[in-house]
Each structure stands twice: as structure tokens, then as C-alpha cells.
Amino acid sequence: MLSSLVLAATLAAAPAPRSAAQAQTVVHVPKLDALAGLTAFLERAGTHAALLRPAAWRAELHPFLTIDPTRPETLTAVGLDPAGPATVSLRTDGRVSCMRVSDAKVFQAKAAEAMTQAGGEETKSATTKGVTTVSTTRSAGGAMGYALKGTDVCAYGATDEGGAALLKESVKLVGKAPAADARLGKVAGVAFLATGGAVLGLDGNATGLKVDGTTTKLPLPPFQAKAASPYAAMKPEGLLFSRVAVAPAGVSQAVGSLRANIQSLCASCPKEQVQATTDAVAKQLTGNMLVSMSNVQVRGSLRAPEARFFAVKQALAAEVKDAAAMKSALEPLGKLPGAKALEDGWALTVKGGTVQVRQKGKHLVVGNDDAVTQATMAALPETTAKLERAADFSLDPKLLARGLSQVSLADVLSDENLAAMFAVSSELGPLLARSERITGWLDSAPGGAHRFFFDWTLPESK
């Protein structure tokens, strides 16, 4: 009974978009006049990143009418309600934009002008069961039209093959009240984006962007908040500083990711021995972990695994259940090729550099850079504190921009993943270099998904 009430309350609070079936991406704005804050961020960020400029996406809000939500008069002039909702559905055969009309006659007149300008065949119109439909083909190819019922209108722009299907879908969408979307109800914002396995809620102002989301695509272990963490009170520093509480079921996955990296750099290390050692280590971890990435220093081609691994100077700390048992679990490392005993652990010489595996009381520290490893160990506290979220992070955008800028053109031309990094650097690098900080948190969600939030802060306006 209680679960039914919770579900009903969630659905009641969830936004109700008129989403087209088979949409690959859906953008929903419950109230167009509530976008001022988000637009303020995009306008400012867009001076350094063209992709974020509102002018770059305003044309996507409607298939054939030019509107600007930040200028209510542009909506009123075409008969649309500047305070109403808007839902844009992107499909392989075109897109559908559903909005509210403030003046049906004005809208129809402006739509007729746009269709005439498209220069296609004769416009077809009909009214059935209170739904007025208007459609035409375009001289440039494809089709356009709309379905209007009362104050609700869904307009479409289609590819050569999608006209009939999108007209039918538009009729269906205006024919009934929109259903609440529980996915959107799980996140907060003034605008929502659903694409692939991710749902984002967006809000902001002139000095910051807030993104609240869920996704099934993050390659991360499950998290589980704990009563206390030894890393909760540590001060965030460097490129990336993240404190996490990994659920018991995810500890082996987290350790396995590190094992795979080391194994790839040490081809002569017996796989069975490395696997057995990491399994023994995983059993001695509580799940409280710290990731500290100091900076990026690229040496050599990033196409090489060792260059990628050692490019980011970093250390990982993990809380240990039993210090003596952990020391015993680490002993087999001394038998690996290139292993050197340290006072508090081992140094493993691998292709491209050295990996340190060290222990300080009930902390295991693994690092690929001596300075970062030493600094992390020195900063480890002796007391625990409450970690508000199962995982949090602090990112220095200036250091991120500097790191992304080190991807070479030669690497870009030979690796798709590096090409994506180069694209991010080119598009967002100037904005990152002028940003203050990016902070946020993550948590686990049902079905192997993750919930996340981040706050992108710009300097105060001058």
C-alpha cells in the first residue's frame, strides 16, 4: 500500500511531456518562461564555447517557426504561449515539437506562411474529431506539418520517408493528455533531457550550471553510503579529488579495474598470481576509498597504454579492515618481476614507470607517481567523519583544460577515443580554463544505474 502511494506521489510530481514514440532523445521544458536562469549561464558560457550558445539550439525548438524562449514576444508573434510547456522529440525520421498555443488563428497563419516558403506541393488540411491537421512536402525534401487540438499543437519536420508516420504521431500526441514521466520525476530542473540511458535535469544562473541526473552507462561499481569515512574531512586538491564508499558487492570490481591496468603494463607478471593477490586484497577493504589525481603530464604517444596510465599523476587510498592481514595479502607482490621492497610496501617496475603499493596503518595506497603518493599518505587523517554522499568529487576545470590540451594531433588521427578528448578540448577547453570549479556527487540507483549531480561554477560576473 505504501509503495503504491509513493509511486503515485512520484508520478504526480513528474513532468508530463508529450513525447513521441521511438524518440532517441527527448527535451522537455515544463514552463518556457522559467528558462531565464539556465539561459543566463548558457549565454555567458557560450562566449567561450560556441556549442553552448542559446543561438546554437534555439532553431531546434520548432521544426519550421523561429522562436526564442528568452524573448516572449517571439512566441506570442507566432501564436505560441511563452509560459507554456515544450517537448521536442528527436527520431531517426525527423522531429516533433509539442507546445501550447495562445492564439490558434495566429499560429495557423504563421504556419501557413512557413509552409508556403518551404515551396512544396499543395498543402493538405483536415479536421477530424476536433483535431485539425495540416501537412505538406518541402521542395528541399521531406515533409512538415502539425496537429492542433484546442490549445495543444504538435508540429513536425520529417525526412523523405517520415512524413506520414510523424503526422500520425502528432495527432496521437494532441489527442490525449500527456502522461507523467517517472524518469523525469527523479531529477530536478527547469529543463529535462532524456537520451540513451541518461536523464538530466538542468538549471542554472549567470554563475553556475546545475545538472541532476541518472544513468545506466557509467562503468562504475555500486556505491553504498557508510556511517563514517576516514577520508571525509580531507581537503580536496588537484585535478580530481573523489571520496567514495563502494558497496561490498562492488569492491572486487573496483580492485579488478586497477588489476587490469597493472596487468596490461606487466606482461611478464603471472596472471594467476596477480589475480590471487588482488582477490586477497579486496577481501581486506571496507569500501571506503579516495582517488587523488594531481595533474596531467603527457610523455609520448597516448596510443600506448603505459603513456595513458602514467599521464595522469594519481594515487588511490583505501581503508583496510585488518592491517596485519593486509600486509600478508601484499607479500606475494615481492615475487613479481621488477618488484622492489619498500619500508612500507612494494615498488613495481612496469612498462612506462613504477607503481607503488604502500600501507600506512589501516590505509592501502597505490600510486603511479612518487610525489602524489607521498602527499596522499601524508594527508591521511587519523579520525573518521561523516561522508554526506556515497561518492563525491571536486574537479579543477583549469587543470582539466590543461590536460586535455596535451592530446596530440597524431594521436587524434589514429584513435577514436583520443579524438573525442580532442573534440572536448577544442569545444570546452576555453570555457574550462575560465571556470572556477566543478563539484558533485554520485550514488547508486536501482537496476545497476547511478544517480549523480554536479555544479559547474563560473567566476562572479564583473
Coordinates of C-alpha atoms in Angstrom, one line a residue:
M1 CA 0.0 0.0 0.0
L2 CA 2.8 2.4 1.0
S3 CA 4.8 1.7 -2.2
S4 CA 1.7 2.4 -4.3
L5 CA 1.3 5.8 -2.5
V6 CA 4.9 6.6 -3.1
L7 CA 4.7 5.7 -6.8
A8 CA 1.5 7.8 -7.1
A9 CA 3.2 10.7 -5.5
T10 CA 6.2 10.4 -7.7
L11 CA 4.1 10.3 -10.9
A12 CA 2.1 13.2 -9.7
A13 CA 5.2 15.3 -9.3
A14 CA 6.9 14.1 -12.5
P15 CA 6.8 16.4 -15.6
A16 CA 4.4 15.3 -18.3
P17 CA 6.0 15.7 -21.7
R18 CA 4.2 14.9 -25.0
S19 CA 7.0 12.6 -26.0
A20 CA 6.9 10.9 -29.4
A21 CA 7.1 7.1 -29.6
Q22 CA 10.5 5.7 -30.6
A23 CA 12.2 9.0 -29.8
Q24 CA 16.0 8.7 -29.4
T25 CA 16.2 12.0 -27.5
V26 CA 13.6 14.0 -25.7
V27 CA 13.9 17.6 -24.4
H28 CA 11.2 18.8 -22.1
V29 CA 10.6 22.2 -20.7
P30 CA 7.6 22.4 -18.3
K31 CA 7.5 26.2 -18.5
L32 CA 9.3 28.2 -21.2
D33 CA 9.3 31.3 -19.1
A34 CA 11.3 29.5 -16.3
L35 CA 14.4 29.2 -18.5
A36 CA 15.9 32.6 -17.7
G37 CA 18.5 31.3 -15.2
L38 CA 19.6 28.4 -17.4
T39 CA 19.8 30.7 -20.4
A40 CA 21.9 33.2 -18.5
F41 CA 24.5 30.5 -17.8
L42 CA 24.5 29.4 -21.5
E43 CA 24.8 32.9 -22.8
R44 CA 27.8 33.5 -20.6
A45 CA 29.4 30.1 -21.1
G46 CA 28.7 30.4 -24.8
T47 CA 31.2 33.3 -25.2
H48 CA 33.9 30.6 -24.7
A49 CA 32.1 27.5 -26.1
A50 CA 30.1 28.0 -29.2
L51 CA 28.2 24.7 -28.7
L52 CA 26.5 26.1 -25.6
R53 CA 25.3 29.4 -27.1
P54 CA 21.5 29.5 -27.0
A55 CA 21.6 30.6 -30.6
A56 CA 23.0 27.2 -31.5
W57 CA 20.0 25.3 -30.3
R58 CA 17.0 27.7 -30.4
A59 CA 16.3 26.6 -34.0
E60 CA 15.8 23.1 -32.7
L61 CA 12.8 24.0 -30.6
H62 CA 10.4 24.1 -33.5
P63 CA 10.5 22.4 -37.0
F64 CA 9.6 25.5 -39.0
L65 CA 8.9 28.5 -36.8
T66 CA 11.7 30.8 -35.4
I67 CA 11.2 31.3 -31.7
D68 CA 13.4 32.4 -28.8
P69 CA 12.2 31.5 -25.2
T70 CA 14.2 34.3 -23.8
R71 CA 12.1 36.7 -25.8
P72 CA 8.4 36.0 -25.1
E73 CA 7.3 38.3 -27.9
T74 CA 8.8 35.9 -30.5
L75 CA 6.4 33.2 -29.3
T76 CA 3.4 35.5 -29.0
A77 CA 4.0 36.7 -32.5
V78 CA 3.5 33.2 -33.9
G79 CA 0.6 32.3 -31.6
L80 CA 2.5 30.2 -29.1
D81 CA 2.3 30.5 -25.3
P82 CA 5.6 31.9 -23.8
A83 CA 4.6 30.5 -20.4
G84 CA 3.6 27.1 -21.7
P85 CA 5.4 23.7 -21.9
A86 CA 7.5 22.5 -24.8
T87 CA 8.6 19.0 -25.7
V88 CA 10.9 18.2 -28.6
S89 CA 11.3 14.5 -29.6
L90 CA 14.1 13.6 -32.0
R91 CA 13.7 10.4 -34.1
T92 CA 15.5 8.9 -37.0
D93 CA 12.7 10.0 -39.3
G94 CA 12.6 13.6 -38.0
R95 CA 11.4 15.5 -35.0
V96 CA 8.2 16.5 -33.3
S97 CA 7.7 19.7 -31.2
C98 CA 4.7 19.9 -28.9
M99 CA 3.7 23.2 -27.4
R100 CA 0.7 25.3 -26.3
V101 CA -0.9 27.9 -28.4
S102 CA -2.1 31.3 -27.1
D103 CA -3.9 32.2 -30.4
A104 CA -4.8 29.3 -32.7
K105 CA -5.6 31.6 -35.7
V106 CA -2.2 33.4 -35.4
F107 CA -0.4 30.1 -35.2
Q108 CA -2.2 28.7 -38.2
A109 CA -1.5 31.8 -40.2
K110 CA 2.2 31.8 -39.4
A111 CA 2.5 28.1 -40.0
A112 CA 0.8 28.6 -43.4
E113 CA 3.4 31.2 -44.3
A114 CA 6.3 28.9 -43.3
M115 CA 4.8 26.1 -45.4
T116 CA 4.4 28.4 -48.4
Q117 CA 8.1 29.4 -48.0
A118 CA 9.1 25.8 -48.0
G119 CA 7.8 25.7 -51.6
G120 CA 6.5 22.2 -51.6
E121 CA 3.4 20.6 -53.1
E122 CA -0.1 21.6 -52.3
T123 CA -0.9 21.8 -48.6
K124 CA -3.3 19.3 -47.2
S125 CA -5.7 20.1 -44.3
A126 CA -8.4 18.3 -42.5
T127 CA -10.4 18.3 -39.2
T128 CA -11.5 15.1 -37.6
K129 CA -12.8 14.6 -34.0
G130 CA -11.6 18.0 -33.0
V131 CA -8.1 17.6 -34.4
T132 CA -7.0 19.9 -37.2
T133 CA -4.2 18.5 -39.3
V134 CA -2.1 20.4 -41.9
S135 CA 0.7 18.9 -43.9
T136 CA 2.8 19.5 -46.9
T137 CA 6.0 18.2 -48.6
R138 CA 9.0 20.5 -48.9
S139 CA 10.8 21.3 -52.1
A140 CA 14.1 20.6 -50.4
G141 CA 12.8 17.1 -49.5
G142 CA 10.9 15.7 -46.6
A143 CA 7.6 16.9 -45.1
M144 CA 6.3 19.3 -42.5
G145 CA 3.0 19.9 -40.7
Y146 CA 1.1 19.9 -37.5
A147 CA -1.8 18.6 -35.5
L148 CA -3.9 21.1 -33.4
K149 CA -6.5 20.4 -30.8
G150 CA -7.7 23.1 -28.6
T151 CA -4.6 24.8 -27.1
D152 CA -2.3 21.9 -27.8
V153 CA -0.3 21.7 -31.0
C154 CA 2.4 19.2 -32.2
A155 CA 4.4 20.3 -35.2
Y156 CA 6.8 18.1 -37.1
G157 CA 9.6 18.1 -39.7
A158 CA 10.3 14.8 -41.4
T159 CA 12.7 13.1 -43.7
D160 CA 11.6 11.8 -47.1
E161 CA 10.1 8.7 -45.5
G162 CA 8.8 10.0 -42.2
G163 CA 6.0 12.4 -43.1
A164 CA 3.0 10.1 -42.7
A165 CA 4.4 8.5 -39.6
L166 CA 5.1 11.8 -37.8
L167 CA 1.7 13.3 -38.8
K168 CA 0.1 10.3 -37.3
E169 CA 2.2 10.6 -34.2
S170 CA 1.4 14.3 -33.8
V171 CA -2.4 13.5 -34.0
K172 CA -1.9 10.9 -31.3
L173 CA 0.0 13.3 -29.0
V174 CA -2.5 16.1 -29.1
G175 CA -5.4 13.6 -28.8
K176 CA -4.9 12.9 -25.2
A177 CA -3.4 14.4 -22.0
P178 CA 0.3 13.8 -21.6
A179 CA 1.3 11.1 -19.1
A180 CA 3.7 11.8 -16.3
D181 CA 7.2 10.5 -17.0
A182 CA 8.5 8.9 -13.8
R183 CA 12.1 9.1 -15.2
L184 CA 12.0 12.9 -15.2
G185 CA 10.4 13.0 -11.8
K186 CA 13.6 11.5 -10.3
V187 CA 15.6 14.6 -11.1
A188 CA 15.2 18.3 -10.6
G189 CA 15.5 21.2 -13.1
V190 CA 13.7 23.7 -15.3
A191 CA 14.6 21.7 -18.4
F192 CA 15.0 17.9 -18.9
L193 CA 16.9 15.8 -21.4
A194 CA 16.4 12.1 -21.8
T195 CA 18.7 10.3 -24.2
G196 CA 20.1 6.7 -24.3
G197 CA 20.3 5.5 -20.7
A198 CA 20.6 9.0 -19.2
V199 CA 18.1 11.5 -17.9
L200 CA 19.3 15.0 -17.0
G201 CA 17.6 17.9 -15.1
L202 CA 19.1 21.3 -15.9
D203 CA 19.0 24.6 -14.0
G204 CA 21.4 27.5 -13.5
N205 CA 22.1 31.2 -13.3
A206 CA 24.8 33.5 -14.6
T207 CA 27.5 32.0 -12.4
G208 CA 26.7 28.3 -12.5
L209 CA 25.0 25.3 -14.0
K210 CA 23.4 22.5 -12.0
V211 CA 22.9 19.1 -13.5
D212 CA 20.9 16.5 -11.7
G213 CA 20.7 13.1 -13.4
T214 CA 20.5 9.3 -13.6
T215 CA 22.3 7.0 -16.0
T216 CA 22.8 3.3 -16.7
K217 CA 26.0 4.0 -18.7
L218 CA 28.7 4.7 -16.0
P219 CA 31.3 2.0 -15.8
L220 CA 31.4 2.3 -12.0
P221 CA 30.8 -0.1 -9.1
P222 CA 27.8 0.2 -6.9
F223 CA 28.1 2.7 -4.1
Q224 CA 26.7 2.5 -0.6
A225 CA 26.8 5.3 2.0
K226 CA 28.5 4.4 5.2
A227 CA 28.3 5.9 8.7
A228 CA 31.8 7.3 8.6
S229 CA 34.8 7.6 6.3
P230 CA 38.5 8.3 7.1
Y231 CA 38.6 10.5 4.0
A232 CA 35.5 12.6 4.6
A233 CA 37.4 15.5 6.3
M234 CA 40.3 15.7 3.8
K235 CA 40.6 18.9 1.8
P236 CA 40.0 18.5 -2.0
E237 CA 43.1 19.3 -4.0
G238 CA 44.5 18.8 -7.6
L239 CA 42.8 17.9 -10.8
L240 CA 40.3 15.4 -9.4
F241 CA 39.6 14.6 -5.7
S242 CA 36.9 12.0 -5.1
R243 CA 35.8 10.2 -1.9
V244 CA 33.7 7.1 -2.4
A245 CA 32.1 4.4 -0.3
V246 CA 31.9 1.3 -2.5
A247 CA 29.2 -1.3 -1.7
P248 CA 30.5 -4.7 -0.6
A249 CA 29.4 -6.2 -3.9
G250 CA 31.5 -3.7 -5.9
V251 CA 34.8 -3.8 -4.1
S252 CA 36.1 -6.6 -6.3
Q253 CA 35.1 -4.7 -9.4
A254 CA 36.9 -1.6 -8.2
V255 CA 40.1 -3.5 -7.4
G256 CA 39.7 -5.5 -10.6
S257 CA 39.9 -2.3 -12.6
L258 CA 43.2 -1.4 -11.1
R259 CA 44.5 -5.0 -11.5
A260 CA 43.7 -4.9 -15.2
N261 CA 45.7 -1.7 -15.6
I262 CA 48.7 -3.1 -13.9
Q263 CA 48.5 -6.4 -15.7
S264 CA 48.5 -4.6 -19.1
L265 CA 51.7 -2.9 -18.1
C266 CA 53.4 -6.0 -16.8
A267 CA 53.1 -8.7 -19.5
S268 CA 55.6 -10.9 -17.6
C269 CA 53.6 -10.9 -14.4
P270 CA 51.8 -14.3 -13.9
K271 CA 48.1 -13.6 -14.3
E272 CA 47.1 -16.2 -11.7
Q273 CA 49.4 -14.7 -9.1
V274 CA 48.2 -11.1 -9.8
Q275 CA 44.6 -12.3 -9.6
A276 CA 45.1 -14.2 -6.4
T277 CA 46.8 -11.2 -4.8
T278 CA 44.2 -8.7 -5.8
D279 CA 41.4 -11.1 -4.6
A280 CA 43.1 -11.3 -1.2
V281 CA 43.5 -7.5 -1.1
A282 CA 39.8 -6.9 -2.0
K283 CA 38.7 -9.1 1.0
Q284 CA 40.5 -6.7 3.4
L285 CA 38.9 -3.5 2.1
T286 CA 36.0 -1.8 3.8
G287 CA 34.9 0.0 0.6
N288 CA 35.9 3.5 1.8
M289 CA 38.2 4.8 -0.9
L290 CA 39.9 8.0 -2.1
V291 CA 41.0 9.0 -5.6
S292 CA 43.5 11.8 -5.9
M293 CA 44.6 13.0 -9.3
S294 CA 47.1 15.7 -9.2
N295 CA 47.7 16.8 -12.8
V296 CA 48.4 15.6 -16.3
Q297 CA 51.8 15.3 -17.8
V298 CA 51.8 13.6 -21.2
R299 CA 55.1 12.0 -22.3
G300 CA 55.0 10.1 -25.5
S301 CA 52.1 9.0 -27.6
L302 CA 48.8 8.4 -25.8
R303 CA 48.2 5.5 -28.1
A304 CA 50.4 3.4 -25.8
P305 CA 48.6 2.0 -22.7
E306 CA 51.6 2.9 -20.5
A307 CA 51.6 6.5 -21.7
R308 CA 47.9 6.8 -20.8
F309 CA 48.3 5.2 -17.4
F310 CA 51.2 7.4 -16.3
A311 CA 50.0 10.6 -17.9
V312 CA 47.6 11.3 -15.0
K313 CA 49.6 11.6 -11.8
Q314 CA 47.5 9.9 -9.2
A315 CA 47.1 7.9 -6.1
L316 CA 44.3 5.7 -4.7
A317 CA 43.8 5.2 -1.0
A318 CA 41.6 2.5 0.5
E319 CA 40.6 1.8 4.1
V320 CA 41.7 -1.6 5.4
K321 CA 39.8 -3.9 7.8
D322 CA 42.8 -5.6 9.3
A323 CA 46.3 -4.1 8.9
A324 CA 48.2 -7.3 9.6
A325 CA 46.1 -9.3 7.2
M326 CA 46.6 -6.7 4.5
K327 CA 50.3 -6.8 5.0
S328 CA 50.2 -10.6 4.5
A329 CA 48.0 -10.2 1.4
L330 CA 50.6 -7.9 -0.2
E331 CA 53.6 -10.3 0.4
P332 CA 53.2 -12.1 -2.9
L333 CA 53.9 -8.8 -4.7
G334 CA 57.6 -9.3 -3.8
K335 CA 57.7 -12.3 -6.2
L336 CA 56.6 -10.3 -9.3
P337 CA 59.2 -9.4 -11.9
G338 CA 60.7 -6.0 -11.2
A339 CA 59.4 -5.8 -7.6
K340 CA 61.4 -3.8 -5.0
A341 CA 60.8 -3.9 -1.3
L342 CA 60.0 -0.6 0.4
E343 CA 59.8 0.1 4.1
D344 CA 56.0 0.1 4.0
G345 CA 55.2 -1.9 0.9
W346 CA 56.4 -2.5 -2.7
A347 CA 57.5 -0.7 -5.8
L348 CA 56.6 -2.5 -9.0
T349 CA 58.6 -1.6 -12.1
V350 CA 56.3 -1.9 -15.1
K351 CA 56.4 -0.7 -18.7
G352 CA 56.5 3.1 -18.6
G353 CA 57.2 3.7 -14.9
T354 CA 56.8 2.5 -11.4
V355 CA 53.7 1.7 -9.4
Q356 CA 53.9 2.0 -5.6
V357 CA 51.8 -0.2 -3.3
R358 CA 52.2 1.0 0.2
Q359 CA 50.5 0.6 3.6
K360 CA 50.1 3.2 6.3
G361 CA 48.2 1.6 9.3
K362 CA 44.7 0.9 8.1
H363 CA 45.2 2.5 4.7
L364 CA 46.4 1.0 1.5
V365 CA 47.8 3.5 -1.0
V366 CA 48.5 2.7 -4.7
G367 CA 50.1 5.4 -6.8
N368 CA 51.9 5.9 -10.1
D369 CA 53.8 9.0 -9.1
D370 CA 56.1 9.2 -6.0
A371 CA 55.3 12.9 -5.2
V372 CA 51.5 12.3 -5.4
T373 CA 51.7 9.1 -3.4
Q374 CA 53.8 10.7 -0.7
A375 CA 51.5 13.7 -0.4
T376 CA 48.4 11.4 -0.2
M377 CA 49.9 9.3 2.6
A378 CA 51.0 12.4 4.5
A379 CA 47.4 13.8 4.3
L380 CA 45.7 10.7 5.6
P381 CA 43.8 11.6 8.8
E382 CA 43.7 9.5 12.0
T383 CA 40.0 10.1 12.6
T384 CA 36.8 9.5 10.6
A385 CA 33.9 11.8 9.8
K386 CA 30.5 11.6 8.1
L387 CA 30.5 11.4 4.3
E388 CA 27.3 13.1 3.2
R389 CA 27.1 11.1 0.0
A390 CA 28.3 7.6 -1.1
A391 CA 30.6 9.4 -3.5
D392 CA 31.6 13.0 -4.0
F393 CA 34.1 14.7 -6.2
S394 CA 35.8 18.0 -6.9
L395 CA 37.3 18.8 -10.3
D396 CA 39.7 21.7 -11.1
P397 CA 38.5 22.7 -14.6
K398 CA 41.7 24.7 -15.3
L399 CA 43.9 21.7 -14.8
L400 CA 41.4 19.6 -16.8
A401 CA 41.7 22.0 -19.7
R402 CA 45.5 21.9 -19.5
G403 CA 45.4 18.1 -19.5
L404 CA 43.1 17.9 -22.5
S405 CA 45.3 20.3 -24.4
Q406 CA 48.1 17.8 -24.3
V407 CA 46.4 15.4 -26.7
S408 CA 48.5 15.5 -29.9
L409 CA 47.1 15.7 -33.4
A410 CA 48.9 12.4 -34.3
D411 CA 47.1 10.6 -31.6
V412 CA 43.8 12.2 -32.6
L413 CA 44.1 10.9 -36.2
S414 CA 44.8 7.3 -35.0
D415 CA 42.4 6.8 -32.0
E416 CA 38.7 7.5 -31.9
N417 CA 38.7 7.8 -28.1
L418 CA 41.6 10.3 -28.2
A419 CA 39.8 12.1 -31.0
A420 CA 36.8 12.5 -28.7
M421 CA 39.0 14.0 -26.0
F422 CA 40.5 16.4 -28.6
A423 CA 37.0 17.4 -29.6
V424 CA 36.1 18.1 -25.9
S425 CA 39.3 20.1 -25.5
S426 CA 38.6 22.2 -28.7
E427 CA 35.0 22.9 -27.8
L428 CA 35.0 23.2 -24.0
G429 CA 38.7 23.9 -23.2
P430 CA 38.4 27.7 -23.3
L431 CA 35.4 27.6 -21.0
L432 CA 37.0 25.1 -18.6
A433 CA 40.1 27.4 -18.4
R434 CA 37.8 30.2 -17.3
S435 CA 35.7 28.2 -14.8
E436 CA 36.1 28.2 -11.0
R437 CA 35.3 24.6 -10.1
I438 CA 33.1 21.6 -10.8
T439 CA 31.8 19.7 -7.8
G440 CA 29.3 17.0 -7.4
W441 CA 28.2 13.6 -6.0
L442 CA 27.1 10.1 -7.1
D443 CA 25.0 7.4 -5.6
S444 CA 23.7 4.0 -6.7
A445 CA 20.2 3.7 -8.2
P446 CA 18.0 0.6 -8.8
G447 CA 18.9 -1.7 -11.7
G448 CA 22.6 -1.0 -11.7
A449 CA 22.1 2.7 -12.5
H450 CA 23.8 5.7 -10.9
R451 CA 22.3 8.9 -9.7
F452 CA 24.6 12.0 -10.0
F453 CA 24.7 15.7 -9.5
F454 CA 27.3 18.3 -10.4
D455 CA 27.6 22.0 -10.1
W456 CA 29.7 23.9 -12.7
T457 CA 30.7 27.3 -11.2
L458 CA 31.9 30.3 -13.2
P459 CA 33.7 33.3 -11.7
E460 CA 31.4 36.0 -10.3
S461 CA 30.3 38.4 -13.0
K462 CA 32.3 41.6 -13.2

